[in-house]
Amino acid sequence: MAGGLERRPLCPPVVDAGRGRAGVALAPASCEHATRMGSSGGTRTKATSGRMGGRGDAVRFYDPVIEASEHPIIAYHIPKYAVPVPADLVEALPFWGVKDSGGEPDYAEAVLKADKGVLVGTEDDVRGRVVAGAQGAISALANFVPEEVVALYESACSGDQARGKALAGVLSEARIRTKEHSSPAVLKRLAQERLGVPMGTVRPPFVPLPKGYDPRGVLRLMDVAI
């Protein structure tokens, strides 16, 4: 994913690396820039303002994104951290679909019935929700164990229940370990250890990496060589 004006220099190599193999999901601030470069990905957007009081406010928030992007638009439904995106609003606006991190009963089903797409936003039940019709997943764990997340998705598509159950159990435990700390810097440190590439830190207001944090325990759990 790319987003923010300061990340624009990263867009060309990312788009080139994914061309023909994977799309690039971009924040609204970068979508016009990526369109000029020929990106084949999508635009992802979430509303974070607590002042949005109703449907009209939501439509006014999304209108500039819809106008600026020539790519499929993925709305982020993350009720825990941002303004919810009702299923009927997804149906009414020209979205490709949603990243569903809410997990509410029947939400994904309502979006799918509206002929819109669903990307699972949590690792709790990727297999079950893909079997039920979700087209894929956007997983925080894929920052440091992308192969295992892809394998979990593929196990759902192929019906390999034994493989899927084993992967789901390990990924669930890894998710619990990453949630022991509130800092998103934990995921960056895990990715750094896994890939051997310096990842830096995160911007305020996020807190830094917990003092003395050792990522090797989680990576051993995932049976990843470090």
Short mmCIF file of C-alpha atoms in Angstrom, two decimals:
data_model
loop_
_atom_site.label_atom_id
_atom_site.label_comp_id
_atom_site.label_asym_id
_atom_site.label_seq_id
_atom_site.Cartn_x
_atom_site.Cartn_y
_atom_site.Cartn_z
CA MET A 1 0.00 0.00 0.00
CA ALA A 2 1.15 3.53 -0.67
CA GLY A 3 -0.24 6.77 0.65
CA GLY A 4 0.70 10.31 1.47
CA LEU A 5 2.56 12.87 -0.58
CA GLU A 6 5.87 11.93 1.02
CA ARG A 7 5.55 8.44 -0.43
CA ARG A 8 5.15 9.50 -4.05
CA PRO A 9 8.81 8.72 -4.90
CA LEU A 10 8.07 5.09 -3.96
CA CYS A 11 5.22 4.74 -6.43
CA PRO A 12 7.21 4.10 -9.67
CA PRO A 13 9.28 1.13 -8.40
CA VAL A 14 6.29 -0.35 -6.54
CA VAL A 15 4.06 -0.13 -9.60
CA ASP A 16 6.79 -1.59 -11.82
CA ALA A 17 7.41 -4.48 -9.39
CA GLY A 18 3.72 -5.38 -9.26
CA ARG A 19 2.90 -4.91 -12.92
CA GLY A 20 1.25 -8.02 -14.30
CA ARG A 21 1.32 -9.77 -10.91
CA ALA A 22 -0.36 -7.62 -8.28
CA GLY A 23 -2.18 -4.33 -7.95
CA VAL A 24 -1.15 -1.42 -5.76
CA ALA A 25 -3.67 0.03 -3.30
CA LEU A 26 -3.19 3.76 -2.89
CA ALA A 27 -4.40 6.48 -0.56
CA PRO A 28 -6.48 9.27 -2.15
CA ALA A 29 -3.55 11.71 -2.02
CA SER A 30 -1.61 9.49 -4.43
CA CYS A 31 -4.30 8.20 -6.76
CA GLU A 32 -3.97 10.87 -9.47
CA HIS A 33 -0.20 10.47 -9.37
CA ALA A 34 -0.47 6.70 -9.76
CA THR A 35 -2.99 6.99 -12.57
CA ARG A 36 -0.47 8.99 -14.59
CA MET A 37 2.08 6.19 -14.02
CA GLY A 38 -0.30 3.49 -15.21
CA SER A 39 -0.92 1.72 -11.90
CA SER A 40 -3.38 -1.16 -12.20
CA GLY A 41 -4.30 -1.22 -8.53
CA GLY A 42 -7.04 0.39 -6.50
CA THR A 43 -7.66 3.38 -4.28
CA ARG A 44 -8.36 2.67 -0.64
CA THR A 45 -10.03 5.18 1.64
CA LYS A 46 -11.43 5.38 5.15
CA ALA A 47 -13.28 8.14 6.96
CA THR A 48 -11.72 8.98 10.32
CA SER A 49 -13.55 12.16 11.30
CA GLY A 50 -15.89 11.84 14.26
CA ARG A 51 -17.79 14.88 12.94
CA MET A 52 -19.40 12.95 10.12
CA GLY A 53 -22.98 12.97 11.22
CA GLY A 54 -24.84 11.11 8.51
CA ARG A 55 -25.10 9.77 5.00
CA GLY A 56 -24.73 13.21 3.40
CA ASP A 57 -21.44 13.82 5.20
CA ALA A 58 -20.16 10.42 4.09
CA VAL A 59 -21.05 11.07 0.45
CA ARG A 60 -19.32 14.47 0.57
CA PHE A 61 -16.22 12.77 2.02
CA TYR A 62 -16.04 10.14 -0.71
CA ASP A 63 -17.00 12.33 -3.69
CA PRO A 64 -13.48 13.84 -4.19
CA VAL A 65 -11.95 10.36 -4.10
CA ILE A 66 -14.44 9.04 -6.63
CA GLU A 67 -13.77 12.01 -8.90
CA ALA A 68 -9.97 11.78 -8.64
CA SER A 69 -9.49 8.04 -9.07
CA GLU A 70 -9.65 6.05 -12.28
CA HIS A 71 -9.10 2.85 -10.30
CA PRO A 72 -11.48 0.61 -8.37
CA ILE A 73 -12.19 2.16 -4.97
CA ILE A 74 -12.07 0.10 -1.78
CA ALA A 75 -13.76 1.65 1.25
CA TYR A 76 -12.27 0.69 4.59
CA HIS A 77 -14.94 -0.46 7.03
CA ILE A 78 -13.11 -0.43 10.38
CA PRO A 79 -15.71 0.55 13.02
CA LYS A 80 -13.25 0.16 15.88
CA TYR A 81 -10.99 2.94 14.61
CA ALA A 82 -12.92 4.88 11.96
CA VAL A 83 -16.38 5.87 10.78
CA PRO A 84 -18.36 2.77 9.71
CA VAL A 85 -19.30 2.35 6.05
CA PRO A 86 -22.89 1.03 5.90
CA ALA A 87 -23.58 -1.71 3.37
CA ASP A 88 -26.29 0.37 1.69
CA LEU A 89 -23.79 3.20 1.15
CA VAL A 90 -21.35 0.76 -0.46
CA GLU A 91 -24.16 -0.32 -2.76
CA ALA A 92 -25.12 3.26 -3.65
CA LEU A 93 -21.63 4.59 -4.45
CA PRO A 94 -19.36 3.38 -7.28
CA PHE A 95 -17.06 1.40 -5.00
CA TRP A 96 -15.45 -1.89 -5.98
CA GLY A 97 -16.26 -2.96 -2.44
CA VAL A 98 -14.88 -2.86 1.09
CA LYS A 99 -12.17 -4.04 3.37
CA ASP A 100 -14.30 -5.50 6.15
CA SER A 101 -12.60 -5.28 9.52
CA GLY A 102 -15.82 -5.05 11.49
CA GLY A 103 -16.84 -8.67 11.58
CA GLU A 104 -20.51 -7.79 12.13
CA PRO A 105 -22.96 -10.58 11.34
CA ASP A 106 -24.42 -10.31 7.82
CA TYR A 107 -22.37 -7.22 6.83
CA ALA A 108 -20.20 -8.97 4.25
CA GLU A 109 -23.19 -10.94 3.01
CA ALA A 110 -25.14 -7.69 2.40
CA VAL A 111 -22.19 -6.18 0.49
CA LEU A 112 -21.80 -9.30 -1.64
CA LYS A 113 -25.54 -9.39 -2.38
CA ALA A 114 -25.16 -5.84 -3.71
CA ASP A 115 -22.68 -7.26 -6.23
CA LYS A 116 -19.75 -5.53 -4.54
CA GLY A 117 -16.48 -7.06 -3.40
CA VAL A 118 -15.29 -7.93 0.10
CA LEU A 119 -11.71 -8.20 1.31
CA VAL A 120 -11.44 -9.75 4.77
CA GLY A 121 -9.74 -7.31 7.13
CA THR A 122 -8.99 -9.64 10.03
CA GLU A 123 -7.33 -13.03 10.31
CA ASP A 124 -10.05 -14.45 12.55
CA ASP A 125 -11.92 -16.39 9.87
CA VAL A 126 -10.29 -15.86 6.49
CA ARG A 127 -11.06 -19.41 5.36
CA GLY A 128 -14.73 -19.33 6.23
CA ARG A 129 -15.34 -15.92 4.75
CA VAL A 130 -13.50 -16.67 1.50
CA VAL A 131 -15.59 -19.83 1.11
CA ALA A 132 -18.67 -17.65 1.72
CA GLY A 133 -17.73 -15.38 -1.18
CA ALA A 134 -15.08 -12.86 -0.08
CA GLN A 135 -12.59 -12.25 -2.87
CA GLY A 136 -9.50 -11.99 -0.70
CA ALA A 137 -7.95 -10.47 2.40
CA ILE A 138 -5.91 -7.48 3.52
CA SER A 139 -3.87 -8.73 6.46
CA ALA A 140 -1.52 -6.87 8.79
CA LEU A 141 0.33 -10.14 9.33
CA ALA A 142 1.27 -10.15 5.64
CA ASN A 143 3.77 -7.41 6.50
CA PHE A 144 6.10 -10.11 7.84
CA VAL A 145 4.67 -13.50 6.82
CA PRO A 146 3.10 -12.89 3.39
CA GLU A 147 3.66 -16.47 2.20
CA GLU A 148 1.64 -17.93 5.06
CA VAL A 149 -1.23 -15.47 4.54
CA VAL A 150 -1.34 -16.29 0.82
CA ALA A 151 -1.23 -20.01 1.64
CA LEU A 152 -4.19 -19.57 4.01
CA TYR A 153 -6.20 -17.91 1.25
CA GLU A 154 -5.22 -20.61 -1.23
CA SER A 155 -6.21 -23.35 1.20
CA ALA A 156 -9.70 -21.84 1.35
CA CYS A 157 -9.95 -21.69 -2.43
CA SER A 158 -8.74 -25.26 -2.89
CA GLY A 159 -10.71 -26.77 -0.02
CA ASP A 160 -7.58 -28.03 1.76
CA GLN A 161 -9.07 -27.98 5.24
CA ALA A 162 -6.16 -29.64 7.04
CA ARG A 163 -3.63 -27.18 5.63
CA GLY A 164 -5.96 -24.24 6.24
CA LYS A 165 -6.69 -25.21 9.82
CA ALA A 166 -3.01 -25.55 10.64
CA LEU A 167 -2.16 -22.18 9.08
CA ALA A 168 -5.11 -20.47 10.72
CA GLY A 169 -4.03 -21.68 14.14
CA VAL A 170 -0.47 -20.45 13.76
CA LEU A 171 -1.53 -17.10 12.30
CA SER A 172 -4.06 -16.63 15.08
CA GLU A 173 -1.37 -17.11 17.70
CA ALA A 174 0.95 -14.72 15.83
CA ARG A 175 -1.84 -12.14 15.74
CA ILE A 176 -2.31 -12.43 19.50
CA ARG A 177 1.42 -11.89 19.99
CA THR A 178 1.45 -8.77 17.82
CA LYS A 179 -1.54 -7.35 19.74
CA GLU A 180 0.34 -7.58 23.05
CA HIS A 181 1.71 -4.13 22.23
CA SER A 182 -0.23 -1.18 20.87
CA SER A 183 2.59 0.15 18.72
CA PRO A 184 2.39 -0.43 14.94
CA ALA A 185 6.19 -0.30 15.07
CA VAL A 186 6.04 -3.95 16.19
CA LEU A 187 4.91 -5.02 12.71
CA LYS A 188 7.69 -2.99 11.12
CA ARG A 189 10.28 -4.63 13.37
CA LEU A 190 8.94 -8.08 12.54
CA ALA A 191 9.08 -7.28 8.83
CA GLN A 192 12.62 -5.97 9.22
CA GLU A 193 13.77 -9.17 10.92
CA ARG A 194 11.96 -11.35 8.41
CA LEU A 195 13.12 -9.55 5.26
CA GLY A 196 16.47 -8.17 6.39
CA VAL A 197 15.57 -4.68 5.15
CA PRO A 198 15.54 -1.64 7.52
CA MET A 199 11.96 -0.47 7.92
CA GLY A 200 12.47 2.64 10.05
CA THR A 201 9.83 3.67 12.53
CA VAL A 202 6.36 5.20 12.33
CA ARG A 203 5.10 8.74 12.43
CA PRO A 204 3.45 10.43 15.43
CA PRO A 205 1.08 10.00 17.18
CA PHE A 206 2.03 6.32 17.28
CA VAL A 207 4.26 5.25 20.13
CA PRO A 208 7.71 3.80 19.34
CA LEU A 209 8.76 0.18 19.53
CA PRO A 210 8.47 -1.13 23.12
CA LYS A 211 11.81 -1.05 24.91
CA GLY A 212 13.59 -4.39 24.69
CA TYR A 213 11.09 -5.87 22.22
CA ASP A 214 12.41 -9.10 20.71
CA PRO A 215 10.60 -10.22 17.53
CA ARG A 216 12.29 -13.61 17.37
CA GLY A 217 9.68 -15.33 19.51
CA VAL A 218 6.91 -14.56 17.03
CA LEU A 219 9.09 -15.50 14.07
CA ARG A 220 10.00 -18.83 15.67
CA LEU A 221 6.31 -19.44 16.15
CA MET A 222 5.84 -18.94 12.42
CA ASP A 223 8.80 -21.23 11.74
CA VAL A 224 10.51 -18.44 9.79
CA ALA A 225 14.31 -18.58 9.58
CA ILE A 226 16.04 -15.44 10.86
#
